[in-house]
């Protein structure tokens, strides 16, 4: 599965961005999906996850209330709407495919549970 993330850029604190992650040649509809992020000098961390149907979503505590993950299976695309951005949100954002069907809840935040990764898109939030 080849994933293409886009939508990053430079934004002022308080601004909004919408990230997209699309694939070509293979459908994303059978997979749970997630966004992770890696800030400069830090480990990559879970940001948001969405189940196959889109009915279950999960967020990092630091992002709850400010971001929304969604998916359009017909377009083979997932999104991360980010509002009220803060300088500490500056990071490279990666989309990823969960490596198994069924249970998502028990492993959604673990990088080890994901086997396909996009190239990342850089979000820079200025103060």
Coordinates of N, CA and C in Angstrom, one line a residue:
X1 N 0.8 -1.2 0.0 CA 0.0 0.0 0.0 C 0.9 1.2 0.0
X2 N 0.7 2.1 -1.0 CA 1.4 3.4 -1.0 C 0.5 4.5 -0.6
X3 N 1.0 5.2 0.4 CA 0.2 6.3 1.0 C 0.9 7.6 0.7
X4 N 0.0 8.6 0.3 CA 0.5 9.9 0.0 C -0.1 10.9 0.9
X5 N 0.6 11.5 1.8 CA 0.1 12.5 2.7 C 0.3 13.9 2.2
X6 N -0.6 14.8 2.4 CA -0.5 16.2 1.9 C -1.3 17.1 2.8
X7 N -1.1 18.4 2.6 CA -1.9 19.4 3.3 C -1.1 20.1 4.4
X8 N 0.1 19.7 4.6 CA 0.9 20.4 5.6 C 1.3 21.8 5.1
X9 N 1.9 22.6 6.0 CA 2.4 23.9 5.6 C 2.7 24.7 6.9
X10 N 2.9 26.0 6.6 CA 3.2 26.9 7.7 C 1.9 27.7 8.0
X11 N 1.6 27.7 9.3 CA 0.3 28.4 9.8 C 0.6 29.1 11.1
X12 N -0.1 30.2 11.3 CA 0.1 30.9 12.6 C -0.7 30.2 13.7
X13 N -0.2 30.3 14.9 CA -0.9 29.8 16.0 C -2.4 30.2 16.0
X14 N -3.3 29.3 16.3 CA -4.7 29.5 16.2 C -5.3 29.2 14.8
X15 N -4.5 28.9 13.9 CA -5.0 28.6 12.5 C -5.4 27.2 12.4
X16 N -5.8 26.9 11.2 CA -6.4 25.5 10.9 C -5.6 25.0 9.7
X17 N -5.6 23.6 9.6 CA -5.1 22.9 8.4 C -5.9 21.6 8.3
X18 N -6.0 21.2 7.1 CA -6.6 19.8 6.9 C -5.6 19.0 6.1
X19 N -5.2 17.9 6.8 CA -4.3 17.0 6.1 C -5.1 15.9 5.4
X20 N -4.5 15.4 4.4 CA -5.1 14.3 3.6 C -4.1 13.2 3.4
X21 N -4.6 12.0 3.4 CA -3.8 10.8 3.1 C -4.5 10.0 2.1
X22 N -3.9 9.8 0.9 CA -4.6 9.0 -0.1 C -3.7 7.9 -0.6
X23 N -4.4 6.9 -1.2 CA -3.6 5.8 -1.8 C -4.1 5.6 -3.2
X24 N -3.2 5.1 -4.0 CA -3.6 4.7 -5.4 C -3.3 3.3 -5.6
X25 N -4.2 2.7 -6.3 CA -4.0 1.3 -6.7 C -4.5 0.3 -5.7
X26 N -4.9 0.8 -4.5 CA -5.4 -0.2 -3.5 C -6.4 0.6 -2.6
X27 N -7.4 -0.1 -2.3 CA -8.4 0.6 -1.5 C -8.0 0.6 0.0
X28 N -8.4 1.6 0.7 CA -8.2 1.8 2.1 C -9.4 1.3 2.9
X29 N -10.5 1.0 2.3 CA -11.7 0.7 3.0 C -11.6 -0.5 4.0
X30 N -10.8 -1.5 3.7 CA -10.7 -2.7 4.7 C -9.9 -2.4 5.9
X31 N -9.3 -1.2 6.0 CA -8.3 -1.0 7.1 C -8.6 0.0 8.1
X32 N -8.3 -0.3 9.3 CA -8.2 0.8 10.3 C -7.0 1.7 9.9
X33 N -7.1 3.0 10.2 CA -6.1 3.9 9.8 C -5.8 4.9 11.0
X34 N -4.6 5.5 10.9 CA -4.3 6.5 11.9 C -3.3 7.5 11.4
X35 N -3.2 8.6 12.1 CA -2.2 9.6 12.0 C -1.3 9.6 13.2
X36 N 0.0 9.6 12.9 CA 1.0 9.8 13.9 C 1.8 11.1 13.6
X37 N 2.5 11.6 14.6 CA 3.3 12.8 14.3 C 4.7 12.7 15.0
X38 N 5.6 13.3 14.5 CA 6.9 13.4 15.1 C 7.5 14.8 15.1
X39 N 7.6 15.3 16.3 CA 8.1 16.7 16.5 C 9.6 16.7 16.4
X40 N 10.2 17.8 16.1 CA 11.7 17.8 16.0 C 12.3 17.4 17.3
X41 N 13.2 16.4 17.2 CA 13.9 15.9 18.4 C 13.1 15.0 19.3
X42 N 12.0 14.6 18.9 CA 11.1 13.7 19.7 C 10.8 12.4 19.0
X43 N 10.3 11.5 19.8 CA 9.8 10.3 19.2 C 8.5 10.5 18.5
X44 N 8.3 9.6 17.5 CA 7.0 9.6 16.8 C 5.9 9.2 17.8
X45 N 4.7 9.8 17.7 CA 3.7 9.5 18.7 C 2.3 9.5 17.9
X46 N 1.4 8.8 18.6 CA 0.1 8.6 18.0 C -0.7 10.0 18.1
X47 N -1.4 10.3 17.0 CA -2.2 11.5 17.0 C -3.7 11.2 17.0
X48 N -4.1 10.4 16.0 CA -5.6 10.1 15.9 C -5.7 8.8 15.1
X49 N -6.8 8.1 15.4 CA -7.1 6.8 14.7 C -8.6 6.7 14.3
X50 N -8.8 6.0 13.3 CA -10.2 5.8 12.9 C -10.4 4.4 12.4
X51 N -11.6 3.8 12.8 CA -11.9 2.4 12.5 C -12.3 2.3 11.0
X52 N -12.4 1.1 10.5 CA -12.8 0.8 9.1 C -14.0 1.6 8.7
X53 N -15.0 1.5 9.6 CA -16.3 2.1 9.3 C -16.4 3.6 9.5
X54 N -15.4 4.0 10.3 CA -15.4 5.4 10.7 C -16.2 5.8 11.9
X55 N -16.8 4.7 12.5 CA -17.7 5.0 13.6 C -16.9 5.1 14.9
X56 N -15.7 4.6 15.0 CA -14.8 4.7 16.2 C -13.6 5.6 15.8
X57 N -13.4 6.6 16.6 CA -12.2 7.5 16.5 C -11.6 7.6 17.8
X58 N -10.2 7.8 17.8 CA -9.4 7.9 19.0 C -8.4 9.1 18.8
X59 N -8.2 9.8 19.9 CA -7.3 10.9 19.8 C -6.3 10.9 20.9
X60 N -5.1 11.5 20.6 CA -4.2 11.8 21.7 C -4.8 12.8 22.6
X61 N -4.5 12.7 23.9 CA -5.0 13.7 24.8 C -4.7 15.1 24.4
X62 N -3.5 15.3 23.9 CA -3.0 16.7 23.6 C -3.8 17.3 22.4
X63 N -4.5 16.4 21.7 CA -5.2 16.9 20.5 C -6.7 16.9 20.6
X64 N -7.2 16.2 21.6 CA -8.7 16.1 21.8 C -9.3 17.5 21.8
X65 N -10.4 17.6 21.0 CA -11.2 18.8 21.0 C -10.7 19.8 19.9
X66 N -9.5 19.5 19.4 CA -9.0 20.4 18.3 C -8.8 19.7 17.0
X67 N -8.8 18.4 16.9 CA -8.7 17.7 15.7 C -9.8 16.7 15.5
X68 N -10.0 16.5 14.2 CA -11.0 15.5 13.8 C -10.5 14.6 12.7
X69 N -10.5 13.3 12.9 CA -10.1 12.4 11.9 C -11.3 11.9 11.2
X70 N -11.2 11.7 9.9 CA -12.4 11.2 9.1 C -11.9 10.5 7.9
X71 N -12.7 9.8 7.3 CA -12.3 9.0 6.1 C -13.4 9.1 5.0
X72 N -13.0 9.0 3.8 CA -13.9 8.8 2.7 C -13.5 7.6 1.9
X73 N -14.1 6.5 2.2 CA -13.6 5.2 1.6 C -13.8 5.2 0.1
X74 N -14.8 5.9 -0.4 CA -15.0 6.0 -1.8 C -13.8 6.7 -2.5
X75 N -13.2 7.6 -1.8 CA -12.0 8.3 -2.4 C -10.7 7.7 -1.9
X76 N -10.8 6.7 -1.1 CA -9.5 6.1 -0.5 C -8.7 7.1 0.1
X77 N -9.3 7.9 1.0 CA -8.6 9.0 1.6 C -9.1 9.1 3.1
X78 N -8.1 9.4 3.9 CA -8.4 9.8 5.3 C -8.0 11.3 5.5
X79 N -8.6 11.9 6.4 CA -8.3 13.3 6.7 C -8.0 13.6 8.2
X80 N -7.3 14.7 8.4 CA -7.1 15.1 9.8 C -7.3 16.6 9.7
X81 N -8.5 17.0 10.2 CA -8.8 18.4 10.4 C -8.2 18.9 11.7
X82 N -7.4 19.9 11.6 CA -6.7 20.4 12.7 C -7.1 21.9 12.9
X83 N -7.6 22.2 14.1 CA -8.0 23.6 14.4 C -7.3 24.1 15.6
X84 N -7.3 25.4 15.7 CA -6.7 26.0 16.9 C -5.2 25.5 17.1
X85 N -4.5 25.5 16.1 CA -3.2 24.9 16.1 C -2.2 25.7 17.1
X86 N -1.4 25.0 17.7 CA -0.4 25.5 18.6 C 1.0 25.3 18.1
X87 N 2.0 26.1 18.6 CA 3.4 25.8 18.2 C 3.8 24.4 18.5
X88 N 3.3 23.9 19.6 CA 3.7 22.5 19.9 C 3.1 21.4 19.0
X89 N 2.3 21.8 18.1 CA 1.8 20.9 17.1 C 2.7 20.8 15.9
X90 N 3.8 21.6 15.9 CA 4.7 21.5 14.8 C 5.4 20.1 14.8
X91 N 5.2 19.4 13.6 CA 5.7 18.1 13.5 C 5.5 17.6 12.1
X92 N 6.2 16.5 11.8 CA 5.8 15.8 10.5 C 4.7 14.8 10.9
X93 N 3.7 14.9 10.1 CA 2.5 14.0 10.3 C 2.5 12.9 9.3
X94 N 2.3 11.7 9.8 CA 2.3 10.5 9.0 C 1.0 9.8 9.1
X95 N 0.5 9.3 8.0 CA -0.6 8.4 8.0 C -0.1 6.9 8.0
X96 N -0.9 6.0 8.5 CA -0.5 4.7 8.6 C -1.7 3.7 8.5
X97 N -1.4 2.5 8.1 CA -2.4 1.4 7.9 C -2.2 0.4 9.1
X98 N -3.3 0.2 9.8 CA -3.2 -0.8 10.9 C -3.1 -2.2 10.3
X99 N -2.3 -3.0 11.0 CA -1.8 -4.3 10.3 C -2.8 -5.5 10.5
X100 N -3.9 -5.3 11.1 CA -4.8 -6.4 11.2 C -6.3 -5.9 11.2
X101 N -7.2 -6.9 10.9 CA -8.6 -6.6 11.0 C -9.1 -6.8 12.4
X102 N -10.4 -6.5 12.5 CA -11.0 -6.8 13.8 C -10.6 -5.8 14.9
X103 N -10.1 -6.2 16.0 CA -9.9 -5.4 17.1 C -8.9 -4.2 16.8
X104 N -9.4 -3.0 17.0 CA -8.6 -1.8 16.8 C -8.3 -1.2 18.1
X105 N -9.2 -1.3 19.0 CA -9.1 -0.6 20.3 C -7.9 -0.9 21.1
X106 N -7.5 -2.2 21.1 CA -6.4 -2.6 21.9 C -5.0 -2.2 21.4
X107 N -5.0 -1.7 20.2 CA -3.6 -1.4 19.6 C -3.5 -0.2 18.8
X108 N -4.5 0.6 18.8 CA -4.6 1.8 17.9 C -3.4 2.8 18.1
X109 N -2.9 2.9 19.3 CA -1.9 3.9 19.6 C -0.5 3.4 19.4
X110 N -0.3 2.1 19.1 CA 1.0 1.6 19.1 C 1.6 1.6 17.7
X111 N 2.7 2.2 17.5 CA 3.3 2.2 16.1 C 3.6 0.8 15.6
X112 N 3.8 -0.2 16.5 CA 4.1 -1.5 16.1 C 3.0 -2.2 15.4
X113 N 1.8 -1.7 15.6 CA 0.6 -2.3 15.0 C 0.3 -1.8 13.6
X114 N 1.2 -1.0 13.0 CA 1.0 -0.4 11.7 C 2.1 -0.9 10.8
X115 N 1.7 -1.3 9.6 CA 2.7 -1.9 8.7 C 2.9 -1.1 7.4
X116 N 2.1 -0.1 7.1 CA 2.4 0.8 6.0 C 2.3 2.2 6.4
X117 N 3.3 3.0 6.0 CA 3.4 4.4 6.4 C 3.5 5.3 5.2
X118 N 2.9 6.5 5.2 CA 3.1 7.5 4.2 C 4.4 8.2 4.5
X119 N 4.8 9.1 3.6 CA 6.1 9.8 3.6 C 6.1 10.9 4.6
X120 N 4.9 11.3 5.1 CA 4.8 12.4 6.0 C 4.6 13.8 5.4
X121 N 4.0 14.6 6.1 CA 3.8 16.0 5.6 C 4.1 16.9 6.8
X122 N 4.8 18.0 6.6 CA 5.3 18.8 7.6 C 4.3 19.9 8.0
X123 N 4.0 20.0 9.2 CA 3.1 21.1 9.7 C 4.0 22.0 10.6
X124 N 4.1 23.3 10.3 CA 4.8 24.2 11.2 C 3.9 25.3 11.6
X125 N 3.8 25.4 13.0 CA 2.9 26.4 13.6 C 3.8 27.5 14.2
X126 N 3.6 28.7 13.7 CA 4.4 29.8 14.3 C 3.7 30.5 15.4
X127 N 4.4 31.0 16.3 CA 3.8 31.7 17.5 C 3.6 33.2 17.2

